[in-house]
Short mmCIF file of C-alpha atoms in Angstrom, two decimals:
data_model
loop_
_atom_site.label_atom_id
_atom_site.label_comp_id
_atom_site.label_asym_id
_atom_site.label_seq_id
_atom_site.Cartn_x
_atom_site.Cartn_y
_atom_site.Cartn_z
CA UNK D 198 0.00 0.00 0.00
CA UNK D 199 1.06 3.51 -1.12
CA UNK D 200 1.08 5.87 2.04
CA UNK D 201 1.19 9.44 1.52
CA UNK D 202 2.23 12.00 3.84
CA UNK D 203 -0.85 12.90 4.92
CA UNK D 204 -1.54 9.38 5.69
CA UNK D 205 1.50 9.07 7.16
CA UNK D 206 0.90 11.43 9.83
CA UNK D 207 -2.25 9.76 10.59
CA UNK D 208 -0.36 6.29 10.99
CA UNK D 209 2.02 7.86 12.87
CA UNK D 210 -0.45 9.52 15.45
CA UNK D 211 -1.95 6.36 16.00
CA UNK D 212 1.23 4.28 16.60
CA UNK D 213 2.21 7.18 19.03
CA UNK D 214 -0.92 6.86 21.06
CA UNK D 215 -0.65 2.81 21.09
CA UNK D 216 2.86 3.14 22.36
CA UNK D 217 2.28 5.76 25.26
CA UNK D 218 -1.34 3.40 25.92
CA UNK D 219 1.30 0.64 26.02
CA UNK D 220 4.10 1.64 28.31
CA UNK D 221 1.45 3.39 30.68
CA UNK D 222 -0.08 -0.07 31.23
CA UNK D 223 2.86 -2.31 31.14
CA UNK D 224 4.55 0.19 33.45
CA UNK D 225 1.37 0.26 35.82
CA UNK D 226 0.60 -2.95 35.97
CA UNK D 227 4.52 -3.70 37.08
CA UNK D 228 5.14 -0.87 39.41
CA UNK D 229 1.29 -0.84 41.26
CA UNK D 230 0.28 -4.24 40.41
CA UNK D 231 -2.55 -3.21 38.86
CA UNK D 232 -5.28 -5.05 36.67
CA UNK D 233 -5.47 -4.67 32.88
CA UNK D 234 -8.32 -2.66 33.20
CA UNK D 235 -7.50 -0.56 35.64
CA UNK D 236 -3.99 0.24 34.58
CA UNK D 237 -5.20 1.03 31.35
CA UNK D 238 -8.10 3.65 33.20
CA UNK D 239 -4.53 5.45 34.94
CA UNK D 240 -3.30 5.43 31.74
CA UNK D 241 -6.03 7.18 29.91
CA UNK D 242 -6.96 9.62 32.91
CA UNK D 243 -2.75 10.45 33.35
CA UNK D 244 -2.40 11.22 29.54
CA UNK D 245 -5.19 12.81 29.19
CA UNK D 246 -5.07 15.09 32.05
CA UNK D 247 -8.93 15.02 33.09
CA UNK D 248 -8.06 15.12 37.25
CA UNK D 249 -9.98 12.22 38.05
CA UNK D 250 -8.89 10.19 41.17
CA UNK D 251 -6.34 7.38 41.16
CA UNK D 252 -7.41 4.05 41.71
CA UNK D 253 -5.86 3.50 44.80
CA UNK D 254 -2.89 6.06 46.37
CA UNK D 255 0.27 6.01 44.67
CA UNK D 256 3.56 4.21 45.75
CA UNK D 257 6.72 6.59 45.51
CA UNK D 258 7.66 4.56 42.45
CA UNK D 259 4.36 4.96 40.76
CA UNK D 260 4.39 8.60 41.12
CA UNK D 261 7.68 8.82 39.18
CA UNK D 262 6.41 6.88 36.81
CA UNK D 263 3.09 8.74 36.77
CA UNK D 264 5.45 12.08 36.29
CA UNK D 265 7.23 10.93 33.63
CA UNK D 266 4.52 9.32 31.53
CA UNK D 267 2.85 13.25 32.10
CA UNK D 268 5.74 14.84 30.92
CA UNK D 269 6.23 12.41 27.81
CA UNK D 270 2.74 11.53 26.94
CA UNK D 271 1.47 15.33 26.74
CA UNK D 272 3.03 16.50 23.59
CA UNK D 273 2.11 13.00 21.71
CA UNK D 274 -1.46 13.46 22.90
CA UNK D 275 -1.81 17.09 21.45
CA UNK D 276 -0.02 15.82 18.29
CA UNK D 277 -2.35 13.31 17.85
CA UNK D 278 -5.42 15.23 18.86
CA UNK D 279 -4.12 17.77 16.23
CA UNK D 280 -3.78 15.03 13.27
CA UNK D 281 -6.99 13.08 13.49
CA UNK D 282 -8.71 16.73 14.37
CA UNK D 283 -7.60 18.44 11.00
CA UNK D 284 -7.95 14.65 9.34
CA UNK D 285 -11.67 14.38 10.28
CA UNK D 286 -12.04 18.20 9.19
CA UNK D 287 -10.52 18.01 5.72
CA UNK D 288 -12.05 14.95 4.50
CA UNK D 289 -9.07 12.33 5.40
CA UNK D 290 -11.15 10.20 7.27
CA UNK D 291 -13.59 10.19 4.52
CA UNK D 292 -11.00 9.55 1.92
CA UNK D 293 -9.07 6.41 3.84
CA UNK D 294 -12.44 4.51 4.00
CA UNK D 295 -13.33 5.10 0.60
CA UNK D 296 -10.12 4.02 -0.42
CA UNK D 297 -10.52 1.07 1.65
CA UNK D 298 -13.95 0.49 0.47
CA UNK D 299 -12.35 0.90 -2.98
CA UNK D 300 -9.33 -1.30 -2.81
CA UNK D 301 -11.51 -4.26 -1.25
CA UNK D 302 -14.16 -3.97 -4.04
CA UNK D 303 -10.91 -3.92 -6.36
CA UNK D 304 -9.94 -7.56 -5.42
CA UNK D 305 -12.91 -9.00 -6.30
CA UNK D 306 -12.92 -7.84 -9.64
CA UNK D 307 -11.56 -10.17 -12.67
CA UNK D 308 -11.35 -9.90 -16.55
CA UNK D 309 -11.01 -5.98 -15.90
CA UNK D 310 -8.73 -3.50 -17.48
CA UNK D 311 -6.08 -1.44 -16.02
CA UNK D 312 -5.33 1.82 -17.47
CA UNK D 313 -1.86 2.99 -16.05
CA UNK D 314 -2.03 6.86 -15.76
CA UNK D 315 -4.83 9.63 -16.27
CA UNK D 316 -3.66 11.99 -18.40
CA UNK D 317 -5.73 13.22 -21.45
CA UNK D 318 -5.67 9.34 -23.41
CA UNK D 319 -5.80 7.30 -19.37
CA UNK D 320 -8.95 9.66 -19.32
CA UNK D 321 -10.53 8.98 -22.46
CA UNK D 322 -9.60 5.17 -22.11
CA UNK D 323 -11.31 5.07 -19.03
CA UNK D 324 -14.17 6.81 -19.99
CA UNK D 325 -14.61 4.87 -23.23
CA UNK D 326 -14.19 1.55 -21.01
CA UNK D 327 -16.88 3.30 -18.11
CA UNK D 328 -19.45 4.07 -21.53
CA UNK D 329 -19.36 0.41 -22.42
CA UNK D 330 -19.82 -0.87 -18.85
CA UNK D 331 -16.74 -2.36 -18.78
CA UNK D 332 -14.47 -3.19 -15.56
CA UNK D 333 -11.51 -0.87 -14.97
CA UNK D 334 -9.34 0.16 -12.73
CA UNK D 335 -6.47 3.32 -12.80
CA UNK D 336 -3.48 3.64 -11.41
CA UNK D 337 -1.99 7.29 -10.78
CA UNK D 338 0.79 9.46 -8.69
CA UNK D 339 -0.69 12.22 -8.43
CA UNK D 340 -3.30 12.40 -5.59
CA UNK D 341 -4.72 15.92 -7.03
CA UNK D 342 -5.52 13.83 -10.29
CA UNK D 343 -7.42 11.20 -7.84
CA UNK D 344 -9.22 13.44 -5.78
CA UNK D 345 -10.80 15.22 -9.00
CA UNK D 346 -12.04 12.34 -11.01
CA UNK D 347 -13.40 11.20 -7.28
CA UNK D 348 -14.91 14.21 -7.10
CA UNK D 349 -16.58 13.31 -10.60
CA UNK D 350 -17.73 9.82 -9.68
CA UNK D 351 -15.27 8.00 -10.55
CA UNK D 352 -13.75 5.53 -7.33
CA UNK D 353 -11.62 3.31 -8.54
CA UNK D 354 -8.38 4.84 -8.56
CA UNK D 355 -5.15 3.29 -6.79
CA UNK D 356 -2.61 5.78 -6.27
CA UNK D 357 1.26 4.47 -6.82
CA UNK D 358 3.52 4.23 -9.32
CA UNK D 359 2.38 1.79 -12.38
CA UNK D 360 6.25 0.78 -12.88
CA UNK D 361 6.44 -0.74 -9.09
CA UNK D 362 5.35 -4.48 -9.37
CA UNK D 363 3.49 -4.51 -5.95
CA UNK D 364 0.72 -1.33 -7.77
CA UNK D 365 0.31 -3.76 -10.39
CA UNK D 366 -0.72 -6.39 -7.94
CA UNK D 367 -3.03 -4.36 -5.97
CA UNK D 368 -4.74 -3.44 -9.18
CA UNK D 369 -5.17 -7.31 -9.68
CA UNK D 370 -2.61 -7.93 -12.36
CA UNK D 371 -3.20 -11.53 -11.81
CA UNK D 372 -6.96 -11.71 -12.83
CA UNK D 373 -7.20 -8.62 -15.53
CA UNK D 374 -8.22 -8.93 -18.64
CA UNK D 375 -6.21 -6.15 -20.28
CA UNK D 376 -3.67 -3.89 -19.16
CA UNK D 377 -3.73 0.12 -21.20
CA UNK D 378 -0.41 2.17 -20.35
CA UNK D 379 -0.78 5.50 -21.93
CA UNK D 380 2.12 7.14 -19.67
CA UNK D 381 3.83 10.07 -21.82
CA UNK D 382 7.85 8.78 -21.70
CA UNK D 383 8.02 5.79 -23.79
CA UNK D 384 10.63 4.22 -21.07
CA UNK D 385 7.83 4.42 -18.11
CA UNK D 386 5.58 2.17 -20.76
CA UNK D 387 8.71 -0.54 -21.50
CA UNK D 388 9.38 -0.89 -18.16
CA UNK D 389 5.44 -1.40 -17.43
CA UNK D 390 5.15 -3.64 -20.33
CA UNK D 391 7.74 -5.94 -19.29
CA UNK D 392 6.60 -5.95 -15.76
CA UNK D 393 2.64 -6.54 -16.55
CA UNK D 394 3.75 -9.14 -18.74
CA UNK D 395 5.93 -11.19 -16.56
CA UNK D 396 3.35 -11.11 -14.02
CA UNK D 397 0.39 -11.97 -16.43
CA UNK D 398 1.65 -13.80 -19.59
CA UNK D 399 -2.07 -13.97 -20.71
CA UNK D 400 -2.39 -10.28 -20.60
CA UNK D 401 -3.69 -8.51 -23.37
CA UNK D 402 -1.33 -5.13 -23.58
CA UNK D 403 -2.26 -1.83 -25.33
CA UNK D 404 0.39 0.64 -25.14
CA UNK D 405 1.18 4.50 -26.69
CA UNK D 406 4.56 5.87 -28.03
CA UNK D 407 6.08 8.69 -28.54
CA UNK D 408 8.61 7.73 -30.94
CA UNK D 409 8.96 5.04 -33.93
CA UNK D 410 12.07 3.90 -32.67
CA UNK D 411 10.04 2.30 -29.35
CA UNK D 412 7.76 0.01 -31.04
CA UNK D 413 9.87 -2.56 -31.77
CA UNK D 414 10.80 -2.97 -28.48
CA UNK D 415 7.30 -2.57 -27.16
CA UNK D 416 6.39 -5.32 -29.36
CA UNK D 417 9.46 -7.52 -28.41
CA UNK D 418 8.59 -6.34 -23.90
CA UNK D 419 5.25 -7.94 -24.91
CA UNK D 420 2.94 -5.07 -26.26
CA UNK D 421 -0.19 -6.75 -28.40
CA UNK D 422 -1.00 -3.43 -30.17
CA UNK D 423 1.06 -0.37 -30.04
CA UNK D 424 -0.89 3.24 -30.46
CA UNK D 425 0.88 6.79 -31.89
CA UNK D 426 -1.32 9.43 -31.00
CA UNK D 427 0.22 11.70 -33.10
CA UNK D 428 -0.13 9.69 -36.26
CA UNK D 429 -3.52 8.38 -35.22
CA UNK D 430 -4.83 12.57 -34.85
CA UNK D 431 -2.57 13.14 -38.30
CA UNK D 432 -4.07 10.54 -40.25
CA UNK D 433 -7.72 11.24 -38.77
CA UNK D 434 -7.19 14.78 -40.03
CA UNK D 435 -6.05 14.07 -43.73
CA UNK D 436 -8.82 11.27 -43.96
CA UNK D 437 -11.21 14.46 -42.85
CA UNK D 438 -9.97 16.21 -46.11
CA UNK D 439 -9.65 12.33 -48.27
CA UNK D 440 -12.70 11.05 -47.73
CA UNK D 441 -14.92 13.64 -45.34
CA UNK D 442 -18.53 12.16 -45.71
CA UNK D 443 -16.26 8.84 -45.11
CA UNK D 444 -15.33 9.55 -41.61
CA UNK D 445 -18.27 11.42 -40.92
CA UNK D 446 -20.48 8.29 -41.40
CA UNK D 447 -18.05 5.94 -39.30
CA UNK D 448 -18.56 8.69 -36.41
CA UNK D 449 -22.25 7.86 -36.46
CA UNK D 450 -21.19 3.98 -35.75
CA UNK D 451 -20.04 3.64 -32.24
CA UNK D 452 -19.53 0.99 -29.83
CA UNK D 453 -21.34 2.35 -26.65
CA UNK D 454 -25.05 1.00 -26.02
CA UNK D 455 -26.58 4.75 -26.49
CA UNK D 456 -25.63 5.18 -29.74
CA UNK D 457 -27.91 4.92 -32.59
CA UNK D 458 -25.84 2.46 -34.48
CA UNK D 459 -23.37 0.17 -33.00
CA UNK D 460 -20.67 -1.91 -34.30
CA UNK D 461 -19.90 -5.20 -31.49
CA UNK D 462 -18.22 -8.31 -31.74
CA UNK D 463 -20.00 -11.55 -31.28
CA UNK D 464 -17.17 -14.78 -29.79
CA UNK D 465 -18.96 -17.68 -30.83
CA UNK D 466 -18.18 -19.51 -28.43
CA UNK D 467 -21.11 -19.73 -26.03
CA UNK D 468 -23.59 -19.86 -28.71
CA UNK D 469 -26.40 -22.11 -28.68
CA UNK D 470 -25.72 -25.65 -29.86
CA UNK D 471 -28.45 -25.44 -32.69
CA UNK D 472 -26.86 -22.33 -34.67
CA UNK D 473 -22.95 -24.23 -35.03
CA UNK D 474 -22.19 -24.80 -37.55
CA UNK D 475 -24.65 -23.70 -39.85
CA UNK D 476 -23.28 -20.75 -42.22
CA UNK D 477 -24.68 -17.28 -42.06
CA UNK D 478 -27.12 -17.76 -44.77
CA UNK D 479 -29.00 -20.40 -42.87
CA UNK D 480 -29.12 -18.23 -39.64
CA UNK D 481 -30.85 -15.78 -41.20
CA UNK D 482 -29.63 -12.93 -38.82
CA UNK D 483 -31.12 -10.40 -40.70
CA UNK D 484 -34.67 -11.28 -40.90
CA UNK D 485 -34.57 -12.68 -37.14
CA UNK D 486 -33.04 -9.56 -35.72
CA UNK D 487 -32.75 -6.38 -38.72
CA UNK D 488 -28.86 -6.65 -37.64
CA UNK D 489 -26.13 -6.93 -39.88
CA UNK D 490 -23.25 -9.32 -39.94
CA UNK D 491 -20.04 -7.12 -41.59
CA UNK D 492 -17.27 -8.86 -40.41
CA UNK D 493 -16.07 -12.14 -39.71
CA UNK D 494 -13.22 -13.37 -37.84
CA UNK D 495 -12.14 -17.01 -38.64
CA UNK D 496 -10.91 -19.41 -35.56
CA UNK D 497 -7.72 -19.59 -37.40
CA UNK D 498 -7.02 -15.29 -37.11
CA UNK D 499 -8.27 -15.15 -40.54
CA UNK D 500 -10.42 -11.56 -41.11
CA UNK D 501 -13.14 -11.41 -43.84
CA UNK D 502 -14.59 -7.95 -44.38
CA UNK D 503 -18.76 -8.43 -45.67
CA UNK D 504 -18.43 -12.35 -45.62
CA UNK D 505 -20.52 -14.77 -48.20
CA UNK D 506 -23.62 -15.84 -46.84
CA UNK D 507 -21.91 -19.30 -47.23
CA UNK D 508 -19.66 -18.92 -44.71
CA UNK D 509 -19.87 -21.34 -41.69
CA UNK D 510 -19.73 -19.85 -38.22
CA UNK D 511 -18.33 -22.55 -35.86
CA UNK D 512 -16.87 -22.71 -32.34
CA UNK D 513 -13.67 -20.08 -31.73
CA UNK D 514 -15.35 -17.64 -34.81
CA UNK D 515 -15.86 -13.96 -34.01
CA UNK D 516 -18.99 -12.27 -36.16
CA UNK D 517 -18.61 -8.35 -36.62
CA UNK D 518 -22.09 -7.26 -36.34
CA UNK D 519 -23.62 -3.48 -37.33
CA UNK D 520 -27.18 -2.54 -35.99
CA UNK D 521 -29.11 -0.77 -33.89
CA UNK D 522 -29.06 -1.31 -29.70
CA UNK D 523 -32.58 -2.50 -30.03
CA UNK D 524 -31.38 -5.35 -33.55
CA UNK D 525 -27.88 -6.21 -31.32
CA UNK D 526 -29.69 -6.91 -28.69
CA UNK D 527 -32.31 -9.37 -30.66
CA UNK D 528 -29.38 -10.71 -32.20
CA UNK D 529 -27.65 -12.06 -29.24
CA UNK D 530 -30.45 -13.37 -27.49
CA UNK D 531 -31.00 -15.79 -30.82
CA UNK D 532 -27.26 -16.77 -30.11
CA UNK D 533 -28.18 -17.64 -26.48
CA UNK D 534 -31.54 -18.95 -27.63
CA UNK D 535 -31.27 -20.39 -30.78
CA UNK D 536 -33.57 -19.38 -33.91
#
């Protein structure tokens, strides 16, 4: 667990008030041969300074000790009264339990994507991923960063350094599904590459870079697809001048649920036992459902863009389907259902 130094202090106040509780009661217990209980009660009423009457009357010994645990104990007790007073005032409290809330919910989750930093493609990335109702979770230094996108519902941050093996693990390396590093130095992203991958060989990695010169060894760290956001914006904006009503129509095809036209992928995999094997002219997607089937992705890795209506869809196939939310939605239910 990252602590910060505002945690810190809050650790620390606590550990000083176990350790004066501690001594005082050990020391009591020794010196007056007290009970638990009631060495602990001369402890709190010493430190604390609230006048109330000793148990029974000192031995010469135990006022000593009572003296020096008064002169000791007074400045840790305003220190701590200080800490957890300004920590309960500014929100600290608030913040450590919805981290902790946060972090345990975090363990539980599997097949969920990590996004290492929030800068302006970590935010995007995660917003994309929160539009499609898809499990993420973001790792980021900078607690300012955090404590905004809290502020703007977002809760499941973990704040560390994505390079450090043990922030990978808390973000549950082990079980995600896919790991997104869009840090800006192309270093920071090696390093994170090779580390995610060691931990996770079945990881699927998505990184950015800077330069050409660091996708080859992206690729070779273990990077499934590399992204250049400067030749991704370039070509977008020649393609704008190319082929304008182009682009403009693929803008009007999204992915998320509240579009009017969506584009998904189908794993046929889990289909129902009737529709294997049967090729997409027999399926008759179309007239079931109004969606249509655009893509096809063999079990082999073998793409086919507008497939024959002869092809065979069979276990390990991927369909590429265009529609409406309302036709997508018909369509899968006949894959769970059968026609």
């Amino acid at each position: 667990m990252i602590i910060t130094p505002r945690k810190s202090k809050l650790y620390i106040a606590f550990l000083l008030l176990a350790i004066v509780g501690i001594t005082g009661t050990v020391g009591y217990m020794l010196i007056e041969d007290m009970s638990v209980l009631n060495s602990l009660y001369m402890t709190v009423i010493t430190i604390a300074t609230v006048g109330f009457k000793e148990i029974h009357p000192l031995s010469d010994a135990g006022k000593i000790f009572t003296i020096f645990l008064i002169l000791t104990s007074m400045g840790t007790f305003l220190y701590a009264v200080s800490v957890i007073t300004t920590s309960i005032v500014e929100g600290e409290f608030r913040n450590y339990f919805m981290d902790f809330r946060a972090n345990s919910e975090i363990k539980k989750m599997k097949n969920h994507v990590i996004v290492c930093g929030y800068g302006r493609n970590g935010k995007q990335a995660a917003q994309d991923l929160h539009a499609h109702k898809h499990p993420y979770v973001v790792i980021e230094q900078k607690r300012e960063i955090i404590a905004e996108a809290s502020a703007e519902g977002n809760k499941y941050f973990i704040e560390g350094d994505a390079t450090l093996d043990e922030v990978l693990v808390r973000a549950g390396i082990h079980e995600a599904k896919a790991l997104i590093c869009t840090l800006p130095i192309d270093a920071d992203n090696l390093y994170i590459v090779l580390s995610a991958k060691a931990l996770n060989q079945n990881l699927n990695i998505i990184t950015r870079a800077a330069s050409d010169s660091s996708e080859p060894k992206l690729r070779i760290a273990g990077a499934n697809n590399i992204v250049m956001p400067d030749k991704v914006g370039g070509s977008h904006m020649a393609s704008l001048v190319i082929n304008p009503d182009v682009i403009e129509f693929m803008e009007h095809i999204s992915i998320y649920e509240t579009a009017n036209a969506n584009l998904e992928e189908i794993i046929c995999n889990s289909i129902h036992p009737d529709l294997v094997e049967k090729s997409i002219n027999e399926l008759n997607i179309r007239g079931f459902s109004g969606a249509n089937i655009i893509g096809f992705k063999s079990p082999s890795g073998e793409y086919i863009v507008n497939p024959s209506p002869d092809t065979v869809v069979s276990k390990g196939s991927k369909l590429f389907v265009l529609g409406t939310p309302e036709q997508i939605f018909k369509m899968k239910e006949i894959f769970k259902k059968g026609c």
